[in-house]
Amino acid sequence: MLLIGVNRSPYTRRVAITLKAYGLPYEQSDLSGFGNRAEVRAANPLGRIPALVLDNGETLVDSAAIIDHLDEIVGREKALTPPGGADRRTVLRVAALMMGACDKGLHAAYERNHHPPEKVHQPWIDDCMTQMKTALAAVEAMIEPGKSHVVLGRLTQADITAFIAERLARGLKVDTPAEMPRLHAHCRELLEQEAFRSTEP
Ligand SMILES: N[C@@H](CCC(=O)N[C@@H](CS)C(=O)NCC(=O)O)C(=O)O
């Protein structure tokens, strides 16, 4: 399998961490959504990373669809998203909040980085960052003190998505050690695991 995208992208890193956690071998092509437009569009007509080229030549796009396929490969019982019921809903809720938080954080960054200074609308940036922070705070509130995982007492997609969202938030100058201390501490612990450490950009 070939993963297309740089691990600086939270969505790409989510897939990279999942591949490593499942022990699935893959190669990676370090292309950026903005820096390598033509090559990325050749793999994904939408021009976004990540994309995953399967060994049969088929290309999957969007981290959620890619991870759905990886879950199928390892088997729904072993997958990092539980197969059904309340556990599945809980993990999907955290994942939706955290992927949405990444979307809002990147909207804020794009507003600042892709517009001329006189066209940057600060209230929009502030609104996006507030949404990102309230989503992170909601997940912070779900982590019970002393617990080593976000939910269910084991590693799930909730941990992976919370990890990448916390990383992005810190990159956007959110003071997560002060504002989301349990989430921040948990992410530091996750970094000790091979799947997280080896995918550092
Ligand atoms: N929902 C998508 C989001 C992917 C995404 O927005 N990727 C960014 C990089 S972090 C990108 O390629 N942006 C380029 C663009 O939107 O033109 C996913 O989960 O894979």
PDB file of C-alpha atoms and ligand atoms in Angstrom:
ATOM      1  CA  MET A   1       0.000   0.000   0.000  1.00  0.00           C
ATOM      2  CA  LEU A   2       1.137   3.538  -0.683  1.00  0.00           C
ATOM      3  CA  LEU A   3       0.053   6.345   1.641  1.00  0.00           C
ATOM      4  CA  ILE A   4       0.055   9.676  -0.140  1.00  0.00           C
ATOM      5  CA  GLY A   5       0.519  12.682   2.135  1.00  0.00           C
ATOM      6  CA  VAL A   6       2.790  14.263   4.704  1.00  0.00           C
ATOM      7  CA  ASN A   7       2.382  13.439   8.390  1.00  0.00           C
ATOM      8  CA  ARG A   8       2.245  17.175   9.075  1.00  0.00           C
ATOM      9  CA  SER A   9      -1.352  16.771   7.897  1.00  0.00           C
ATOM     10  CA  PRO A  10      -3.437  15.556  10.864  1.00  0.00           C
ATOM     11  CA  TYR A  11      -5.637  13.467   8.563  1.00  0.00           C
ATOM     12  CA  THR A  12      -2.632  11.762   6.964  1.00  0.00           C
ATOM     13  CA  ARG A  13      -1.046  11.128  10.330  1.00  0.00           C
ATOM     14  CA  ARG A  14      -4.289   9.590  11.590  1.00  0.00           C
ATOM     15  CA  VAL A  15      -4.035   7.038   8.787  1.00  0.00           C
ATOM     16  CA  ALA A  16      -0.287   6.509   9.326  1.00  0.00           C
ATOM     17  CA  ILE A  17      -0.788   5.856  13.067  1.00  0.00           C
ATOM     18  CA  THR A  18      -3.614   3.424  12.303  1.00  0.00           C
ATOM     19  CA  LEU A  19      -1.528   1.546   9.717  1.00  0.00           C
ATOM     20  CA  LYS A  20       1.300   1.217  12.253  1.00  0.00           C
ATOM     21  CA  ALA A  21      -1.031   0.230  15.088  1.00  0.00           C
ATOM     22  CA  TYR A  22      -2.446  -2.539  12.869  1.00  0.00           C
ATOM     23  CA  GLY A  23       1.053  -3.624  11.814  1.00  0.00           C
ATOM     24  CA  LEU A  24       0.168  -3.199   8.140  1.00  0.00           C
ATOM     25  CA  PRO A  25       3.207  -2.575   5.914  1.00  0.00           C
ATOM     26  CA  TYR A  26       3.056   0.502   3.682  1.00  0.00           C
ATOM     27  CA  GLU A  27       5.186   3.000   1.847  1.00  0.00           C
ATOM     28  CA  GLN A  28       4.610   6.736   2.011  1.00  0.00           C
ATOM     29  CA  SER A  29       4.865   9.442  -0.589  1.00  0.00           C
ATOM     30  CA  ASP A  30       5.459  12.739   1.250  1.00  0.00           C
ATOM     31  CA  LEU A  31       3.259  14.996  -0.865  1.00  0.00           C
ATOM     32  CA  SER A  32       1.576  18.121   0.490  1.00  0.00           C
ATOM     33  CA  GLY A  33      -1.925  19.241  -0.481  1.00  0.00           C
ATOM     34  CA  PHE A  34      -0.768  22.748  -1.344  1.00  0.00           C
ATOM     35  CA  GLY A  35       2.877  22.179  -2.338  1.00  0.00           C
ATOM     36  CA  ASN A  36       2.328  19.265  -4.742  1.00  0.00           C
ATOM     37  CA  ARG A  37      -1.006  20.165  -6.317  1.00  0.00           C
ATOM     38  CA  ALA A  38      -0.648  18.234  -9.593  1.00  0.00           C
ATOM     39  CA  GLU A  39       0.603  14.990  -8.029  1.00  0.00           C
ATOM     40  CA  VAL A  40      -2.016  15.063  -5.288  1.00  0.00           C
ATOM     41  CA  ARG A  41      -4.812  15.726  -7.806  1.00  0.00           C
ATOM     42  CA  ALA A  42      -3.603  12.790  -9.888  1.00  0.00           C
ATOM     43  CA  ALA A  43      -4.280  10.546  -6.892  1.00  0.00           C
ATOM     44  CA  ASN A  44      -7.350  12.372  -5.518  1.00  0.00           C
ATOM     45  CA  PRO A  45      -9.484  14.529  -7.849  1.00  0.00           C
ATOM     46  CA  LEU A  46     -10.369  16.662  -4.822  1.00  0.00           C
ATOM     47  CA  GLY A  47      -6.694  17.539  -4.409  1.00  0.00           C
ATOM     48  CA  ARG A  48      -6.497  16.552  -0.763  1.00  0.00           C
ATOM     49  CA  ILE A  49      -4.310  14.297   1.315  1.00  0.00           C
ATOM     50  CA  PRO A  50      -4.400  11.584   2.482  1.00  0.00           C
ATOM     51  CA  ALA A  51      -5.002   9.071  -0.296  1.00  0.00           C
ATOM     52  CA  LEU A  52      -4.170   5.391  -0.013  1.00  0.00           C
ATOM     53  CA  VAL A  53      -3.244   3.392  -3.114  1.00  0.00           C
ATOM     54  CA  LEU A  54      -4.032  -0.282  -2.554  1.00  0.00           C
ATOM     55  CA  ASP A  55      -1.899  -3.098  -3.939  1.00  0.00           C
ATOM     56  CA  ASN A  56      -4.528  -3.722  -6.665  1.00  0.00           C
ATOM     57  CA  GLY A  57      -4.149  -0.115  -7.864  1.00  0.00           C
ATOM     58  CA  GLU A  58      -7.411   1.159  -6.368  1.00  0.00           C
ATOM     59  CA  THR A  59      -7.115   4.536  -4.609  1.00  0.00           C
ATOM     60  CA  LEU A  60      -9.070   5.412  -1.467  1.00  0.00           C
ATOM     61  CA  VAL A  61      -9.563   9.023  -0.380  1.00  0.00           C
ATOM     62  CA  ASP A  62     -10.559  10.702   2.900  1.00  0.00           C
ATOM     63  CA  SER A  63      -9.130   9.448   6.195  1.00  0.00           C
ATOM     64  CA  ALA A  64     -12.483   8.070   7.414  1.00  0.00           C
ATOM     65  CA  ALA A  65     -13.027   5.980   4.267  1.00  0.00           C
ATOM     66  CA  ILE A  66      -9.412   4.789   4.337  1.00  0.00           C
ATOM     67  CA  ILE A  67      -9.670   3.747   7.985  1.00  0.00           C
ATOM     68  CA  ASP A  68     -12.968   1.972   7.300  1.00  0.00           C
ATOM     69  CA  HIS A  69     -11.079  -0.170   4.789  1.00  0.00           C
ATOM     70  CA  LEU A  70      -8.173  -0.799   7.178  1.00  0.00           C
ATOM     71  CA  ASP A  71     -10.710  -1.879   9.829  1.00  0.00           C
ATOM     72  CA  GLU A  72     -12.120  -4.355   7.333  1.00  0.00           C
ATOM     73  CA  ILE A  73      -8.631  -5.755   6.619  1.00  0.00           C
ATOM     74  CA  VAL A  74      -7.796  -6.359  10.305  1.00  0.00           C
ATOM     75  CA  GLY A  75     -11.314  -7.543  11.108  1.00  0.00           C
ATOM     76  CA  ARG A  76     -14.083  -5.610  12.818  1.00  0.00           C
ATOM     77  CA  GLU A  77     -13.442  -7.296  16.170  1.00  0.00           C
ATOM     78  CA  LYS A  78      -9.805  -6.134  16.271  1.00  0.00           C
ATOM     79  CA  ALA A  79     -10.463  -2.742  14.723  1.00  0.00           C
ATOM     80  CA  LEU A  80      -9.829   0.432  16.712  1.00  0.00           C
ATOM     81  CA  THR A  81     -13.464   1.418  16.138  1.00  0.00           C
ATOM     82  CA  PRO A  82     -15.738  -1.108  17.894  1.00  0.00           C
ATOM     83  CA  PRO A  83     -18.092  -3.042  15.585  1.00  0.00           C
ATOM     84  CA  GLY A  84     -21.383  -1.854  17.086  1.00  0.00           C
ATOM     85  CA  GLY A  85     -23.483  -0.664  19.977  1.00  0.00           C
ATOM     86  CA  ALA A  86     -22.767   2.016  22.564  1.00  0.00           C
ATOM     87  CA  ASP A  87     -18.983   1.519  22.360  1.00  0.00           C
ATOM     88  CA  ARG A  88     -19.011   2.217  18.626  1.00  0.00           C
ATOM     89  CA  ARG A  89     -21.190   5.284  19.069  1.00  0.00           C
ATOM     90  CA  THR A  90     -18.888   6.614  21.796  1.00  0.00           C
ATOM     91  CA  VAL A  91     -15.746   6.228  19.699  1.00  0.00           C
ATOM     92  CA  LEU A  92     -17.404   7.677  16.601  1.00  0.00           C
ATOM     93  CA  ARG A  93     -18.602  10.668  18.621  1.00  0.00           C
ATOM     94  CA  VAL A  94     -15.089  11.474  19.833  1.00  0.00           C
ATOM     95  CA  ALA A  95     -13.664  10.895  16.346  1.00  0.00           C
ATOM     96  CA  ALA A  96     -16.286  13.210  14.802  1.00  0.00           C
ATOM     97  CA  LEU A  97     -15.574  15.930  17.378  1.00  0.00           C
ATOM     98  CA  MET A  98     -11.829  15.657  16.906  1.00  0.00           C
ATOM     99  CA  MET A  99     -11.860  15.515  13.108  1.00  0.00           C
ATOM    100  CA  GLY A 100     -14.251  18.478  13.132  1.00  0.00           C
ATOM    101  CA  ALA A 101     -11.870  20.278  15.472  1.00  0.00           C
ATOM    102  CA  CYS A 102      -9.097  19.696  12.940  1.00  0.00           C
ATOM    103  CA  ASP A 103     -11.343  21.048  10.167  1.00  0.00           C
ATOM    104  CA  LYS A 104     -12.056  24.212  12.170  1.00  0.00           C
ATOM    105  CA  GLY A 105      -8.411  24.701  13.110  1.00  0.00           C
ATOM    106  CA  LEU A 106      -7.372  24.388   9.499  1.00  0.00           C
ATOM    107  CA  HIS A 107     -10.115  26.771   8.347  1.00  0.00           C
ATOM    108  CA  ALA A 108      -8.613  29.310  10.744  1.00  0.00           C
ATOM    109  CA  ALA A 109      -5.090  28.621   9.441  1.00  0.00           C
ATOM    110  CA  TYR A 110      -6.220  28.824   5.807  1.00  0.00           C
ATOM    111  CA  GLU A 111      -7.945  32.159   6.480  1.00  0.00           C
ATOM    112  CA  ARG A 112      -4.674  33.535   7.779  1.00  0.00           C
ATOM    113  CA  ASN A 113      -2.296  31.865   5.321  1.00  0.00           C
ATOM    114  CA  HIS A 114      -4.214  31.892   2.043  1.00  0.00           C
ATOM    115  CA  HIS A 115      -5.608  35.421   1.982  1.00  0.00           C
ATOM    116  CA  PRO A 116      -3.834  38.729   1.555  1.00  0.00           C
ATOM    117  CA  PRO A 117      -3.550  40.450   4.984  1.00  0.00           C
ATOM    118  CA  GLU A 118      -6.232  43.049   4.206  1.00  0.00           C
ATOM    119  CA  LYS A 119      -8.728  40.268   3.416  1.00  0.00           C
ATOM    120  CA  VAL A 120      -8.147  38.229   6.554  1.00  0.00           C
ATOM    121  CA  HIS A 121     -11.321  38.282   8.650  1.00  0.00           C
ATOM    122  CA  GLN A 122     -10.255  37.913  12.276  1.00  0.00           C
ATOM    123  CA  PRO A 123     -13.787  37.258  13.661  1.00  0.00           C
ATOM    124  CA  TRP A 124     -14.003  34.170  11.429  1.00  0.00           C
ATOM    125  CA  ILE A 125     -10.630  32.945  12.721  1.00  0.00           C
ATOM    126  CA  ASP A 126     -11.759  33.553  16.308  1.00  0.00           C
ATOM    127  CA  ASP A 127     -15.016  31.681  15.709  1.00  0.00           C
ATOM    128  CA  CYS A 128     -13.237  28.683  14.173  1.00  0.00           C
ATOM    129  CA  MET A 129     -10.724  28.563  17.026  1.00  0.00           C
ATOM    130  CA  THR A 130     -13.532  28.754  19.600  1.00  0.00           C
ATOM    131  CA  GLN A 131     -15.244  25.783  17.946  1.00  0.00           C
ATOM    132  CA  MET A 132     -11.981  23.860  17.921  1.00  0.00           C
ATOM    133  CA  LYS A 133     -11.385  24.611  21.586  1.00  0.00           C
ATOM    134  CA  THR A 134     -14.913  23.747  22.749  1.00  0.00           C
ATOM    135  CA  ALA A 135     -14.688  20.390  20.942  1.00  0.00           C
ATOM    136  CA  LEU A 136     -11.338  19.686  22.606  1.00  0.00           C
ATOM    137  CA  ALA A 137     -12.765  20.728  25.976  1.00  0.00           C
ATOM    138  CA  ALA A 138     -15.694  18.317  25.490  1.00  0.00           C
ATOM    139  CA  VAL A 139     -13.270  15.435  24.940  1.00  0.00           C
ATOM    140  CA  GLU A 140     -11.134  16.615  27.864  1.00  0.00           C
ATOM    141  CA  ALA A 141     -14.262  16.284  30.030  1.00  0.00           C
ATOM    142  CA  MET A 142     -14.743  12.680  28.864  1.00  0.00           C
ATOM    143  CA  ILE A 143     -11.295  11.608  30.107  1.00  0.00           C
ATOM    144  CA  GLU A 144     -11.623  10.376  33.654  1.00  0.00           C
ATOM    145  CA  PRO A 145      -8.759  11.450  35.952  1.00  0.00           C
ATOM    146  CA  GLY A 146      -6.132   8.711  36.219  1.00  0.00           C
ATOM    147  CA  LYS A 147      -7.443   6.846  33.149  1.00  0.00           C
ATOM    148  CA  SER A 148      -4.905   6.059  30.453  1.00  0.00           C
ATOM    149  CA  HIS A 149      -7.257   6.238  27.465  1.00  0.00           C
ATOM    150  CA  VAL A 150      -9.862   8.694  26.233  1.00  0.00           C
ATOM    151  CA  VAL A 151     -12.734   6.166  26.435  1.00  0.00           C
ATOM    152  CA  LEU A 152     -13.365   2.424  26.928  1.00  0.00           C
ATOM    153  CA  GLY A 153     -10.078   1.891  28.817  1.00  0.00           C
ATOM    154  CA  ARG A 154      -8.166   0.844  25.700  1.00  0.00           C
ATOM    155  CA  LEU A 155      -6.631   2.313  22.562  1.00  0.00           C
ATOM    156  CA  THR A 156      -9.306   3.273  20.021  1.00  0.00           C
ATOM    157  CA  GLN A 157      -9.771   5.773  17.205  1.00  0.00           C
ATOM    158  CA  ALA A 158     -10.860   8.155  19.968  1.00  0.00           C
ATOM    159  CA  ASP A 159      -7.231   8.292  21.160  1.00  0.00           C
ATOM    160  CA  ILE A 160      -5.770   8.655  17.671  1.00  0.00           C
ATOM    161  CA  THR A 161      -8.118  11.448  16.634  1.00  0.00           C
ATOM    162  CA  ALA A 162      -7.723  13.226  19.992  1.00  0.00           C
ATOM    163  CA  PHE A 163      -3.954  12.983  19.578  1.00  0.00           C
ATOM    164  CA  ILE A 164      -3.846  14.563  16.141  1.00  0.00           C
ATOM    165  CA  ALA A 165      -6.346  17.280  17.112  1.00  0.00           C
ATOM    166  CA  GLU A 166      -4.372  18.182  20.250  1.00  0.00           C
ATOM    167  CA  ARG A 167      -1.183  18.327  18.188  1.00  0.00           C
ATOM    168  CA  LEU A 168      -2.777  20.636  15.636  1.00  0.00           C
ATOM    169  CA  ALA A 169      -4.282  22.829  18.356  1.00  0.00           C
ATOM    170  CA  ARG A 170      -0.902  23.283  19.980  1.00  0.00           C
ATOM    171  CA  GLY A 171       0.564  24.188  16.589  1.00  0.00           C
ATOM    172  CA  LEU A 172      -2.153  26.860  16.373  1.00  0.00           C
ATOM    173  CA  LYS A 173      -1.079  28.248  19.764  1.00  0.00           C
ATOM    174  CA  VAL A 174      -3.852  26.747  21.880  1.00  0.00           C
ATOM    175  CA  ASP A 175      -2.414  26.325  25.365  1.00  0.00           C
ATOM    176  CA  THR A 176      -3.541  22.709  25.755  1.00  0.00           C
ATOM    177  CA  PRO A 177      -1.393  22.029  28.871  1.00  0.00           C
ATOM    178  CA  ALA A 178      -3.372  24.777  30.645  1.00  0.00           C
ATOM    179  CA  GLU A 179      -6.766  24.453  28.941  1.00  0.00           C
ATOM    180  CA  MET A 180      -7.010  20.654  28.424  1.00  0.00           C
ATOM    181  CA  PRO A 181      -4.469  19.217  30.871  1.00  0.00           C
ATOM    182  CA  ARG A 182      -5.743  15.605  30.896  1.00  0.00           C
ATOM    183  CA  LEU A 183      -5.893  15.473  27.115  1.00  0.00           C
ATOM    184  CA  HIS A 184      -2.432  17.012  26.848  1.00  0.00           C
ATOM    185  CA  ALA A 185      -0.954  14.551  29.359  1.00  0.00           C
ATOM    186  CA  HIS A 186      -2.605  11.628  27.582  1.00  0.00           C
ATOM    187  CA  CYS A 187      -1.133  12.723  24.242  1.00  0.00           C
ATOM    188  CA  ARG A 188       2.339  12.884  25.773  1.00  0.00           C
ATOM    189  CA  GLU A 189       1.900   9.306  26.961  1.00  0.00           C
ATOM    190  CA  LEU A 190       0.698   8.160  23.552  1.00  0.00           C
ATOM    191  CA  LEU A 191       3.898   9.529  22.047  1.00  0.00           C
ATOM    192  CA  GLU A 192       5.768   6.792  23.881  1.00  0.00           C
ATOM    193  CA  GLN A 193       4.036   4.201  21.694  1.00  0.00           C
ATOM    194  CA  GLU A 194       5.789   3.228  18.468  1.00  0.00           C
ATOM    195  CA  ALA A 195       2.800   3.997  16.204  1.00  0.00           C
ATOM    196  CA  PHE A 196       2.693   7.581  17.464  1.00  0.00           C
ATOM    197  CA  ARG A 197       6.425   8.204  17.867  1.00  0.00           C
ATOM    198  CA  SER A 198       7.453   6.793  14.483  1.00  0.00           C
ATOM    199  CA  THR A 199       4.937   8.989  12.631  1.00  0.00           C
ATOM    200  CA  GLU A 200       6.292  12.291  13.989  1.00  0.00           C
ATOM    201  CA  PRO A 201       6.583  14.693  11.031  1.00  0.00           C
TER     202      PRO A 201
HETATM  203  N1  LIG B   1     -11.886  15.103   5.437  1.00  0.00           N
HETATM  204  C1  LIG B   1     -10.580  14.919   4.855  1.00  0.00           C
HETATM  205  C2  LIG B   1      -9.763  16.195   4.999  1.00  0.00           C
HETATM  206  C3  LIG B   1      -8.455  16.139   4.228  1.00  0.00           C
HETATM  207  C4  LIG B   1      -7.788  17.508   4.163  1.00  0.00           C
HETATM  208  O1  LIG B   1      -8.433  18.558   4.329  1.00  0.00           O
HETATM  209  N2  LIG B   1      -6.460  17.498   3.919  1.00  0.00           N
HETATM  210  C5  LIG B   1      -5.716  18.733   3.817  1.00  0.00           C
HETATM  211  C6  LIG B   1      -4.303  18.599   4.388  1.00  0.00           C
HETATM  212  S1  LIG B   1      -4.286  18.697   6.120  1.00  0.00           S
HETATM  213  C7  LIG B   1      -5.521  19.093   2.358  1.00  0.00           C
HETATM  214  O2  LIG B   1      -5.119  18.251   1.573  1.00  0.00           O
HETATM  215  N3  LIG B   1      -5.814  20.357   2.005  1.00  0.00           N
HETATM  216  C8  LIG B   1      -5.625  20.843   0.682  1.00  0.00           C
HETATM  217  C9  LIG B   1      -6.875  21.458   0.143  1.00  0.00           C
HETATM  218  O3  LIG B   1      -7.948  21.350   0.769  1.00  0.00           O
HETATM  219  O4  LIG B   1      -6.788  22.039  -0.938  1.00  0.00           O
HETATM  220  C10 LIG B   1      -9.902  13.693   5.493  1.00  0.00           C
HETATM  221  O5  LIG B   1     -10.286  13.330   6.624  1.00  0.00           O
HETATM  222  O6  LIG B   1      -9.029  13.071   4.865  1.00  0.00           O
END
